GROMACS .gro file of C-alpha atoms in nm:
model
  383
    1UNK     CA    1   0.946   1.019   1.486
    2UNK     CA    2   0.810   1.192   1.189
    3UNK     CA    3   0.863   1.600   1.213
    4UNK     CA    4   0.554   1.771   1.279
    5UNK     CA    5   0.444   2.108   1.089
    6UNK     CA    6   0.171   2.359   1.023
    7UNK     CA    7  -0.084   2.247   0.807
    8UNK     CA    8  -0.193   2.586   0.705
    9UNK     CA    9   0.121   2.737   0.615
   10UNK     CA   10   0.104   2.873   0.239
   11UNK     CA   11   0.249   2.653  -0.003
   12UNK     CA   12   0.441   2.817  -0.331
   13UNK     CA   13   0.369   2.606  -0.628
   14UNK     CA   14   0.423   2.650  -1.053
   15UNK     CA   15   0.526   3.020  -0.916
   16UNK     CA   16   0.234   3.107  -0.734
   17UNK     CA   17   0.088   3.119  -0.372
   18UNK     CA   18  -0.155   2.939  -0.262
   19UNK     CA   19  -0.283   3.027   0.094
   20UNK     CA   20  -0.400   2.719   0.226
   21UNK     CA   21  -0.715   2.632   0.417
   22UNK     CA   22  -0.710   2.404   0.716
   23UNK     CA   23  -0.893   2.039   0.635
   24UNK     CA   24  -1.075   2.100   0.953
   25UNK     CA   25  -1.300   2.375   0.799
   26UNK     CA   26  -1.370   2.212   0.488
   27UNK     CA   27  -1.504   1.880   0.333
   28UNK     CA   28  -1.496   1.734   0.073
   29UNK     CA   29  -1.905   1.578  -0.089
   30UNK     CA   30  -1.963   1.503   0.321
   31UNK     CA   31  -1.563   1.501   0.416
   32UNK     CA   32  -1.518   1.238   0.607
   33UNK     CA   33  -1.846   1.038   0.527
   34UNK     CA   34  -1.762   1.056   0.168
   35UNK     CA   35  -1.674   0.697   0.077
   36UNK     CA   36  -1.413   0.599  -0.189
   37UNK     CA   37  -1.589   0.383  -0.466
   38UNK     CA   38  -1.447   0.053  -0.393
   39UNK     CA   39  -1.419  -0.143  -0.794
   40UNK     CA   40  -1.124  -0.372  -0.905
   41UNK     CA   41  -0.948  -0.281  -1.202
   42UNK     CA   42  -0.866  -0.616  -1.233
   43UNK     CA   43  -1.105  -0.824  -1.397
   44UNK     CA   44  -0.998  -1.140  -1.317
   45UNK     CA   45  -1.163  -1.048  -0.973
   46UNK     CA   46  -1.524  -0.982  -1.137
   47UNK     CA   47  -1.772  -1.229  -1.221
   48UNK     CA   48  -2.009  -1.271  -1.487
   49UNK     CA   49  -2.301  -1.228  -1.287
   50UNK     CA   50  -2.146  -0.891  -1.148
   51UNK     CA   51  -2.045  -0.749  -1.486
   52UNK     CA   52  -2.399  -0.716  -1.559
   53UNK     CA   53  -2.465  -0.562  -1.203
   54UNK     CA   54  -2.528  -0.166  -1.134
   55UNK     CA   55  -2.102  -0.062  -0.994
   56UNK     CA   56  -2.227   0.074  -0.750
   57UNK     CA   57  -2.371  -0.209  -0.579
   58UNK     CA   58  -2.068  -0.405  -0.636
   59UNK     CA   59  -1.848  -0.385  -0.307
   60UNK     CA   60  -1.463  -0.451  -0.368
   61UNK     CA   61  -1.330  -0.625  -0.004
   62UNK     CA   62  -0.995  -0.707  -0.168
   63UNK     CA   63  -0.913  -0.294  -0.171
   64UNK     CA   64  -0.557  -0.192   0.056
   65UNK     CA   65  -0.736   0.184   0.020
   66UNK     CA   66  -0.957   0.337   0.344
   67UNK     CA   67  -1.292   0.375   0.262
   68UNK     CA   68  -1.302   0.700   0.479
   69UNK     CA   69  -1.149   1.056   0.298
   70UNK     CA   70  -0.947   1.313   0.484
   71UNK     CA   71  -1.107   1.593   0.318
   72UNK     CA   72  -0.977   1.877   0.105
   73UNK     CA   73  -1.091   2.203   0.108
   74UNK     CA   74  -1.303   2.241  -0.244
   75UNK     CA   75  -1.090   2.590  -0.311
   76UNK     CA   76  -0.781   2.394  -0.307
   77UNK     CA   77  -0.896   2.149  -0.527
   78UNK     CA   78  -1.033   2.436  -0.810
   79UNK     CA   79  -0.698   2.580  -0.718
   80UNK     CA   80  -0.480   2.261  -0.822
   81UNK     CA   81  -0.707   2.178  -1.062
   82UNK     CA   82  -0.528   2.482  -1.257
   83UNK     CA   83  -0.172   2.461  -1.138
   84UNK     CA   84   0.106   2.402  -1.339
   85UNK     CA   85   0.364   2.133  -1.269
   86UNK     CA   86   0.684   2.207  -1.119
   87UNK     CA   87   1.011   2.065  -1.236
   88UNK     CA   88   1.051   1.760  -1.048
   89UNK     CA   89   0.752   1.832  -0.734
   90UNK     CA   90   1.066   2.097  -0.585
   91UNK     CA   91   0.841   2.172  -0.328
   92UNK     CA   92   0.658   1.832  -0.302
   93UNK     CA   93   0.998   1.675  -0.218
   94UNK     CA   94   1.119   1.992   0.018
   95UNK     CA   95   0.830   1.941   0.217
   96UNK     CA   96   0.920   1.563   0.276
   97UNK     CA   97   1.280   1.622   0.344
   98UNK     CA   98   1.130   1.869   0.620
   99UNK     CA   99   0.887   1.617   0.746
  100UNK     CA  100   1.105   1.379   0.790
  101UNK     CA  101   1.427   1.524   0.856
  102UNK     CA  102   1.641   1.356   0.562
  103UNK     CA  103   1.867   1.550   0.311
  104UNK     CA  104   1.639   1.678   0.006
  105UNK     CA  105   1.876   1.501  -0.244
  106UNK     CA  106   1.806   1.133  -0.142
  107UNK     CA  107   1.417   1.208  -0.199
  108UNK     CA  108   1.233   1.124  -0.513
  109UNK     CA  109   0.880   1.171  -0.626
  110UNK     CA  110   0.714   0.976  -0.886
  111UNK     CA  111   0.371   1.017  -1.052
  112UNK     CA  112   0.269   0.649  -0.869
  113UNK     CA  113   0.366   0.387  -0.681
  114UNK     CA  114   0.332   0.125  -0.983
  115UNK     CA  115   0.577   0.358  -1.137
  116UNK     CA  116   0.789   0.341  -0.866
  117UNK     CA  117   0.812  -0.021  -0.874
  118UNK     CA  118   0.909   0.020  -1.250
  119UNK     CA  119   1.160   0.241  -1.205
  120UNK     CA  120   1.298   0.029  -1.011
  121UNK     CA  121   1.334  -0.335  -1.174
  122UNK     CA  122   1.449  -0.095  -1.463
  123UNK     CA  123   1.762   0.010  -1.264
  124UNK     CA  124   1.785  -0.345  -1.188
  125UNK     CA  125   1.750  -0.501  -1.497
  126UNK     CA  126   1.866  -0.840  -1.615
  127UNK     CA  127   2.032  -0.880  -1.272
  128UNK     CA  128   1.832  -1.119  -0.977
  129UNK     CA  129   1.550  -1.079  -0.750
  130UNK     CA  130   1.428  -1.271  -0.463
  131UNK     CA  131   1.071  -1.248  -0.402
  132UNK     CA  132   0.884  -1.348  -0.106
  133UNK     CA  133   0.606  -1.586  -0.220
  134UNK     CA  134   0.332  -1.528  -0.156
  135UNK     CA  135   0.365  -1.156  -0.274
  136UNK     CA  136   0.214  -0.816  -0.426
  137UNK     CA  137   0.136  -0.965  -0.833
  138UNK     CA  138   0.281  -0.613  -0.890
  139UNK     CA  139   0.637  -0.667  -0.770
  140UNK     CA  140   0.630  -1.008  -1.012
  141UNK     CA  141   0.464  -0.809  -1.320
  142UNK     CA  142   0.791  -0.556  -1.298
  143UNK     CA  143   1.036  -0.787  -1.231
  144UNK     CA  144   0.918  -0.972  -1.553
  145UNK     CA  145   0.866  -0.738  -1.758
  146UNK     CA  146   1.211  -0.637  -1.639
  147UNK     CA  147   1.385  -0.927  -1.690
  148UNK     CA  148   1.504  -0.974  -1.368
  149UNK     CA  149   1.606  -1.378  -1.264
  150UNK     CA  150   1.330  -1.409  -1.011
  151UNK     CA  151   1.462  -1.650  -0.665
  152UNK     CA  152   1.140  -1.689  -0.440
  153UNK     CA  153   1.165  -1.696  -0.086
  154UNK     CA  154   0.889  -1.947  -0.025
  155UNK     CA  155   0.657  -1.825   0.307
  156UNK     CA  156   0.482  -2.207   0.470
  157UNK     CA  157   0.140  -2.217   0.499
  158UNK     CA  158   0.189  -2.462   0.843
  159UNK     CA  159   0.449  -2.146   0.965
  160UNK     CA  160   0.116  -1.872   0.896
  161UNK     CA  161   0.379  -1.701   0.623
  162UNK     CA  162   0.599  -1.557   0.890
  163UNK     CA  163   0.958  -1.462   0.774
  164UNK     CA  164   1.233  -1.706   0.864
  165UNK     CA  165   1.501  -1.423   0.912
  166UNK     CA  166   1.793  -1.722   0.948
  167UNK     CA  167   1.662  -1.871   0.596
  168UNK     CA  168   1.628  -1.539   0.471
  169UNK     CA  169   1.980  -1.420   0.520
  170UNK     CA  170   2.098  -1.724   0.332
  171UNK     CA  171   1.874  -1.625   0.000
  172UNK     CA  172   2.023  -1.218   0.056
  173UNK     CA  173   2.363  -1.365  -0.042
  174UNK     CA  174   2.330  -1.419  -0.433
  175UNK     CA  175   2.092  -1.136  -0.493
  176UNK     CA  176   2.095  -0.779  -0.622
  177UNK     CA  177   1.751  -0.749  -0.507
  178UNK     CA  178   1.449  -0.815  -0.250
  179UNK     CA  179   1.113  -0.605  -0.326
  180UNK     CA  180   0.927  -0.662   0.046
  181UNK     CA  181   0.586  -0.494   0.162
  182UNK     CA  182   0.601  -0.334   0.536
  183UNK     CA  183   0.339  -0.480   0.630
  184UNK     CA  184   0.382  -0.742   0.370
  185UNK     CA  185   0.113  -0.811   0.116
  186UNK     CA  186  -0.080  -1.005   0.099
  187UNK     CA  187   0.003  -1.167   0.448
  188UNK     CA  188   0.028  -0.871   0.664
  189UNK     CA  189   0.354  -0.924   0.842
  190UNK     CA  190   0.477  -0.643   0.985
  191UNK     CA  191   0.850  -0.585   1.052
  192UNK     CA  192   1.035  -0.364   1.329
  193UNK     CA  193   1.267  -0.134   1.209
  194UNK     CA  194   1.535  -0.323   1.354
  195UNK     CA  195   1.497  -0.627   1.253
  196UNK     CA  196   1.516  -0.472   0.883
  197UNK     CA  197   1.777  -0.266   1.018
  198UNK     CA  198   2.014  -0.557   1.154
  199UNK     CA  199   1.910  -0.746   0.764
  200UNK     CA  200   2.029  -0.417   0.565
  201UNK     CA  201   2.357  -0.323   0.728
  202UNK     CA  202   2.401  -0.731   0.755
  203UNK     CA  203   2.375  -0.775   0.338
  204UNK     CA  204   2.566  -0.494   0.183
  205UNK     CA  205   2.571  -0.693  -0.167
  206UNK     CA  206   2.163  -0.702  -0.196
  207UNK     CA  207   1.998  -0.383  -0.231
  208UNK     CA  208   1.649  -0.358   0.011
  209UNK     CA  209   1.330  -0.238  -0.153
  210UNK     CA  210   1.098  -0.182   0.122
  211UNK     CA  211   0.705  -0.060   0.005
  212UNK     CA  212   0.526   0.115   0.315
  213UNK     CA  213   0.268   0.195   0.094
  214UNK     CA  214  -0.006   0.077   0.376
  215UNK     CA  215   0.210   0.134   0.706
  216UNK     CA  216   0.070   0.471   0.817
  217UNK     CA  217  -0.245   0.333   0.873
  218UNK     CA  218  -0.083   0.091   1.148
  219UNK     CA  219   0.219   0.258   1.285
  220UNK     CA  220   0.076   0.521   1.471
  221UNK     CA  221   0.403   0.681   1.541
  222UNK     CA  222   0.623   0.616   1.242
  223UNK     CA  223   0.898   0.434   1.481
  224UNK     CA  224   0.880   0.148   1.243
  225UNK     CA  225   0.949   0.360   0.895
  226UNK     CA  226   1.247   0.350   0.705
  227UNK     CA  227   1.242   0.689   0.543
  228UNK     CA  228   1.429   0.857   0.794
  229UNK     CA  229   1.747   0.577   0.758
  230UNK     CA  230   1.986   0.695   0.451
  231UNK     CA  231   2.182   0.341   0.323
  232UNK     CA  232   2.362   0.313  -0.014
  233UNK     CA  233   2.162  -0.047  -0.034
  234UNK     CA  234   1.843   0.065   0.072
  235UNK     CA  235   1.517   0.206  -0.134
  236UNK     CA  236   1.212   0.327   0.090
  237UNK     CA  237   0.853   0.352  -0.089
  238UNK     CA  238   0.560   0.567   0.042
  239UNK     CA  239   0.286   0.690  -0.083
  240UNK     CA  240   0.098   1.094   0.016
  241UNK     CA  241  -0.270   1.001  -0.096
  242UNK     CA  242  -0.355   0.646  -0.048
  243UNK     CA  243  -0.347   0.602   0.314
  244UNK     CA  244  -0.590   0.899   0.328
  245UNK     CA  245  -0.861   0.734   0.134
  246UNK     CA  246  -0.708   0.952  -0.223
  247UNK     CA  247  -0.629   0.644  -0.477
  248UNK     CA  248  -0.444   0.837  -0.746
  249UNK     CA  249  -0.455   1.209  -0.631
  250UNK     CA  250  -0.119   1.214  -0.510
  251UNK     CA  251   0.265   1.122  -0.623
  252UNK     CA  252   0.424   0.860  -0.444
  253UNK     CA  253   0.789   0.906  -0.327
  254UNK     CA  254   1.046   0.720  -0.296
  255UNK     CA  255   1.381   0.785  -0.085
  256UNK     CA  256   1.771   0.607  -0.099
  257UNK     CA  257   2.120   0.643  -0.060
  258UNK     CA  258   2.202   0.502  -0.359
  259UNK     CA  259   2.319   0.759  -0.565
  260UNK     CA  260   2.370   0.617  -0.885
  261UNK     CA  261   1.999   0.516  -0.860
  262UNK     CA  262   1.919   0.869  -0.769
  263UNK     CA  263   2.117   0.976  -1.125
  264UNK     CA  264   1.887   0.702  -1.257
  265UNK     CA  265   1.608   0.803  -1.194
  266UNK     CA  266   1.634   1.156  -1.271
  267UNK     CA  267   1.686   1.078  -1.586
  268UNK     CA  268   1.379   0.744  -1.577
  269UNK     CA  269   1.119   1.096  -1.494
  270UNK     CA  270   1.133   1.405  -1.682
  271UNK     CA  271   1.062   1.775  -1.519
  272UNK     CA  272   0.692   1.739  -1.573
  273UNK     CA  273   0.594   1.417  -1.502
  274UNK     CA  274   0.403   1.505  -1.224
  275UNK     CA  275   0.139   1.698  -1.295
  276UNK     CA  276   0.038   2.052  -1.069
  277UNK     CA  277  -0.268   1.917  -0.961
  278UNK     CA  278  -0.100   1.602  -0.817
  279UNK     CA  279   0.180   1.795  -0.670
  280UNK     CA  280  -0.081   2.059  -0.504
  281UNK     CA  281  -0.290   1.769  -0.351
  282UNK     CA  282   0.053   1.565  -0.198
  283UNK     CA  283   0.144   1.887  -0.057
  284UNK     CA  284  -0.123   1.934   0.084
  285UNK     CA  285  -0.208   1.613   0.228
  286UNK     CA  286   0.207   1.575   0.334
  287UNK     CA  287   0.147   1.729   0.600
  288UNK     CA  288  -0.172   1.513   0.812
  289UNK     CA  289  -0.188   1.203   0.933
  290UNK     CA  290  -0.473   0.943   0.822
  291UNK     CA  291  -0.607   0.998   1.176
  292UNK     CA  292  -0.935   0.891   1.112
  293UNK     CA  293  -0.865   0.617   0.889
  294UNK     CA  294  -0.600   0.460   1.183
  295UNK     CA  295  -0.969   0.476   1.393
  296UNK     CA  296  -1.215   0.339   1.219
  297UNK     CA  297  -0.994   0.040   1.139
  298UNK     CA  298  -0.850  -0.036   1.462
  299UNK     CA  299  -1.227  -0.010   1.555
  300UNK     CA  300  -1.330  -0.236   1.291
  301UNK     CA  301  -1.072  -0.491   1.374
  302UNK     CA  302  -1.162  -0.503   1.715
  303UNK     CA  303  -1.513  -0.561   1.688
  304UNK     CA  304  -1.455  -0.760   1.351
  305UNK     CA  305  -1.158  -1.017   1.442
  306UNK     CA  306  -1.355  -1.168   1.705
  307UNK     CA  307  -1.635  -1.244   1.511
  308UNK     CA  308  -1.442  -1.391   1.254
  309UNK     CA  309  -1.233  -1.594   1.489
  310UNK     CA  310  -1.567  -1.779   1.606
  311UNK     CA  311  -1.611  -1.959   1.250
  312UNK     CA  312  -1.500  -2.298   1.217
  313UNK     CA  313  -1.441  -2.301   0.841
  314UNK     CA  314  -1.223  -1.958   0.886
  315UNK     CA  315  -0.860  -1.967   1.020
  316UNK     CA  316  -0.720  -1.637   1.054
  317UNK     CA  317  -0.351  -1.573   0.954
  318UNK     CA  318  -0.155  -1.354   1.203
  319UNK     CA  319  -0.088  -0.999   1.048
  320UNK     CA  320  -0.079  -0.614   1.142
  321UNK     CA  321  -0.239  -0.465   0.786
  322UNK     CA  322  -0.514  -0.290   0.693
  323UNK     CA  323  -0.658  -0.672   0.570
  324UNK     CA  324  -0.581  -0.966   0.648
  325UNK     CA  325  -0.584  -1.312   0.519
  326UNK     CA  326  -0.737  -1.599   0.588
  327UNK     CA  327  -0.798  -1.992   0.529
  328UNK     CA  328  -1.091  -2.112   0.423
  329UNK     CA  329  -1.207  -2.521   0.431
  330UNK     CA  330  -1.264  -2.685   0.153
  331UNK     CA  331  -1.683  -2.749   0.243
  332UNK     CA  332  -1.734  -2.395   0.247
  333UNK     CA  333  -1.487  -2.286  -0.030
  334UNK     CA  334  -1.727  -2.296  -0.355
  335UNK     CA  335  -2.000  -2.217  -0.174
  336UNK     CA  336  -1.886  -1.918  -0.053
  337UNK     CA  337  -1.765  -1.791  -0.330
  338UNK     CA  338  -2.055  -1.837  -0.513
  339UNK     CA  339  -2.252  -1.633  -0.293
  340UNK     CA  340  -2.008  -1.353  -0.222
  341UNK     CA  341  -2.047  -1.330  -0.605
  342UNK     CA  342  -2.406  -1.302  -0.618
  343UNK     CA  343  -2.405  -1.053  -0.321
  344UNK     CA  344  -2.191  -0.858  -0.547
  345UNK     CA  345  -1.866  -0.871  -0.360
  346UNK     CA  346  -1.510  -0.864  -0.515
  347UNK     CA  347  -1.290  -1.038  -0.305
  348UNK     CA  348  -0.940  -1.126  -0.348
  349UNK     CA  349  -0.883  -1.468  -0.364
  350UNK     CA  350  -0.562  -1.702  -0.351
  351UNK     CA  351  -0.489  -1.731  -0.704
  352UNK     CA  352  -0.467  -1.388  -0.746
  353UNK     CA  353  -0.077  -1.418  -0.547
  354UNK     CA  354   0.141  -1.669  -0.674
  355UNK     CA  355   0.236  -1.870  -0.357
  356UNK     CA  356  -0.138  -1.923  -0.263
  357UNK     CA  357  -0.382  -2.177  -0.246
  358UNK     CA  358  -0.713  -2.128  -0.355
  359UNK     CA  359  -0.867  -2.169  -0.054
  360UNK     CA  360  -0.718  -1.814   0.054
  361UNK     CA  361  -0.855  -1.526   0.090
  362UNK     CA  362  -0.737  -1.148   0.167
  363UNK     CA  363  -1.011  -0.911   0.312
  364UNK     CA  364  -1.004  -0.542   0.373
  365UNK     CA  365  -1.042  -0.465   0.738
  366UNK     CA  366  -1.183  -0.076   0.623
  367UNK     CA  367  -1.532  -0.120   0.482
  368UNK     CA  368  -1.842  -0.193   0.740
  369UNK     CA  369  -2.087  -0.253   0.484
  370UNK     CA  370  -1.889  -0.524   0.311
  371UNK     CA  371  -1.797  -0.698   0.577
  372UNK     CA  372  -2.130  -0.710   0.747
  373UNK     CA  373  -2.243  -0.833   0.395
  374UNK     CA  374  -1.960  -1.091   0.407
  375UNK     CA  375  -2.103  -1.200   0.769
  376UNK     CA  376  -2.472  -1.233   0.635
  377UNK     CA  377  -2.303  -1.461   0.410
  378UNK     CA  378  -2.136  -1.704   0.602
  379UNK     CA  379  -2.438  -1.723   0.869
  380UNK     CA  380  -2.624  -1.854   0.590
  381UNK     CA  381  -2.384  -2.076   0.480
  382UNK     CA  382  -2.351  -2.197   0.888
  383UNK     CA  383  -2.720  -2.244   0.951
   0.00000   0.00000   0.00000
C-alpha cells in the first residue's frame, strides 16, 4: 500500500519555497474537462488522406495516455515555469522514497520513460534479452540500438497471449535480461505481484525490468506494484505525469537494488538533466492519484466491452489495461480500416508490434468520442 501524504504541504525546490495550492481549487483550461490532444508521433500510423486533414479532427485511439487532466493550479505552473533544476530531482526522488516507503538511494529519476528504457539496454549492452513477442516497439528499438542478442518469448494467438510461466522460466535461464510491461503492452496482461515475485527470487541470474508505466490507472490500491520490493535483479519503471493525462510534463523514475546499475546511471544523467519545471510538476502531481482517470475508464469499459463483445467480426483478447486488443476477420479487415481512416482515426494496428498479425488491433479504452466514432463505423460496415 502506497504511503499517503498531504498534497498541500510546501515543496522546496532550486532553493526556493513554493507554497502549494490544492488541485481541488484550481483547473487547469476547464481542469478536468480539458482533453489531452490525442496525435501519433508516429507516422507510420497516419494516412494520406489524414495528413491533409485539420489535427484536430484527427482522433488517435491507439494512445496508452487518459484523455481526462488532473489539473494544476495555473500559479504553480507560472511558478515552475521559472524554476531552476535541482541536482538530480533531490526532492523529486525524496518525495517518492516517502511515498512509497523505500530507501532514497535505490530511487532514480530520469527526464522520460524512453530514456529510461535507454539507460537501461545501455547498462546491458552486448549481453542478451528475451522479449515477449508481441511487445512495446520501444523495448525492441533500445535493445537494438543497444546491441543486445534479442531471445523472444513467443505469446500464441490460440492461448489469447497469456504468459506460460512454466515456458517462461525455461527462457529466464540463459538471459541477462527480460523488459516486461505490467499490464503488458500491447496485450494487456496483468500480473500479481506474486507471481512476479515467485519469477524474480526464482531467476537470480536474469535481471527483471518491469514498466508500470500504465498500472495506476488499474490497480486501484497499488498491491500489485513492485516499487516497494528492493532486489539486486530487479528494475521497477513508473512514470508521475502520464497516468494523469500529463504526456511529457513529468520525469519518470525508476527504482532497483542493483547497485552497480545505480553507479551507472548516475553517471548515464548528469545534475541537470531534469529540468525545474519538470521536477516542480512530478512533485506536485507525486502526491494524487489519477482518481478520475481510474473512473471514467472503468466506466467506459463497462458500458464499452459489452458492446464490442456483440460483433461477430471482433474477438476480444482478455486483458486488464487501459486498451485492449482485439481480432479482427479478414471480411471486415480492409474495410475497416479504410473507413477508420477517412473518419480520421489513428488506430494502432498489428504491424505496428512485431509478433502481430495484421488483423490486430489495440484500442484505447479512455476516449468516448473515438470510440463512439469507431462504433458508427462498424454499424455501417454490419448493416
Amino acid at each position: 500500500m502506497v504511503a499517503s501524504r498531504q498534497c498541500n504541504r510546501p515543496g522546496k525546490l532550486g532553493g526556493r519555497v513554493i507554497q502549494r495550492a490544492s488541485l481541488e481549487d484550481h483547473t487547469v483550461g476547464g481542469g478536468m474537462s480539458k482533453k489531452v490532444q490525442q496525435l501519433s508521433t508516429d507516422n507510420t500510423m497516419v494516412s494520406n488522406h489524414q495528413q491533409d486533414v485539420d489535427p484536430d479532427k484527427i482522433i488517435d485511439l491507439g494512445t496508452r495516455i487518459p484523455v481526462l487532466r488532473t489539473p494544476i493550479a495555473p500559479e504553480l505552473l507560472t511558478e515552475a515555469a521559472h524554476s531552476f533544476p535541482e541536482p538530480y530531482a533531490q526532492t523529486v526522488r525524496e518525495a517518492l522514497a516517502e511515498q512509497w516507503r523505500i530507501p532514497e538511494q535505490h530511487v532514480v529519476c530520469c527526464p522520460s520513460t524512453s530514456e529510461s528504457y535507454l539507460a537501461v539496454a545501455e547498462y546491458f549492452r552486448q549481453t542478451s534479452v528475451l522479449l515477449p513477442r508481441p511487445c512495446s516497439s520501444a523495448y525492441e528499438r533500445v535493445t537494438t540500438l543497444c546491441r543486445l542478442r534479442q531471445i523472444s518469448f513467443d505469446l500464441r494467438q490460440e492461448e489469447d497471449f497469456q504468459f506460460n510461466e512454466s515456458q517462461l522460466k525455461n527462457e529466464l535461464s540463459s538471459v541477462a535480461l527480460i523488459m516486461l510491461g505490467n499490464p503488458h503492452n500491447p496485450t494487456g496482461q496483468c500480473f500479481s505481484r506474486k507471481t512476479l515475485l515467485s519469477l524474480i527470487d526464482d531467476n537470480p541470474q536474469t535481471c527483471f525490468m518491469i514498466d508500470e508505466s500504465d498500472l495506476a490507472l488499474v490497480d486501484l490500491d497499488s498491491t500489485n506494484s513492485l516499487v516497494p520490493t528492493i532486489r539486486p535483479n530487479l528494475i521497477v519503471l513508473g512514470t508521475l505525469a502520464e497516468s494523469h493525462g500529463w504526456p511529457g510534463l513529468g520525469p519518470s523514475y525508476l527504482v532497483t537494488g542493483n547497485l552497480d546499475l545505480l553507479a551507472f546511471l548516475s553517471k548515464r544523467f548528469s545534475a541537470t538533466s531534469i529540468s525545474g519545471w519538470l521536477q516542480q510538476i512530478g512533485l506536485e502531481l507525486v502526491h494524487q492519484e489519477p482518481t478520475v482517470q481510474r473512473e471514467e475508464l472503468a466506466d467506459l469499459c463497462q458500458e464499452i466491452l459489452p458492446q464490442l463483445q456483440s460483433h461477430s467480426h471482433l474477438k476480444i483478447v482478455p486483458g486488464n489495461a487501459p486498451y485492449n486488443l482485439f481480432q479482427i476477420t479478414s471480411e471486415l479487415l480492409a474495410l475497416l480500416r479504410e473507413q477508420c481512416s477517412a473518419k480520421n482515426l489513428t488506430m494502432r494496428w498489428g504491424e505496428h508490434y512485431l509478433g502481430l498479425a495484421d488483423n490486430h488491433l489495440r484500442i484505447s479504452l479512455q476516449y468516448r468520442e473515438g470510440l463512439q466514432r469507431f462504433f458508427s463505423i462498424l454499424k455501417q460496415l454490419e448493416c
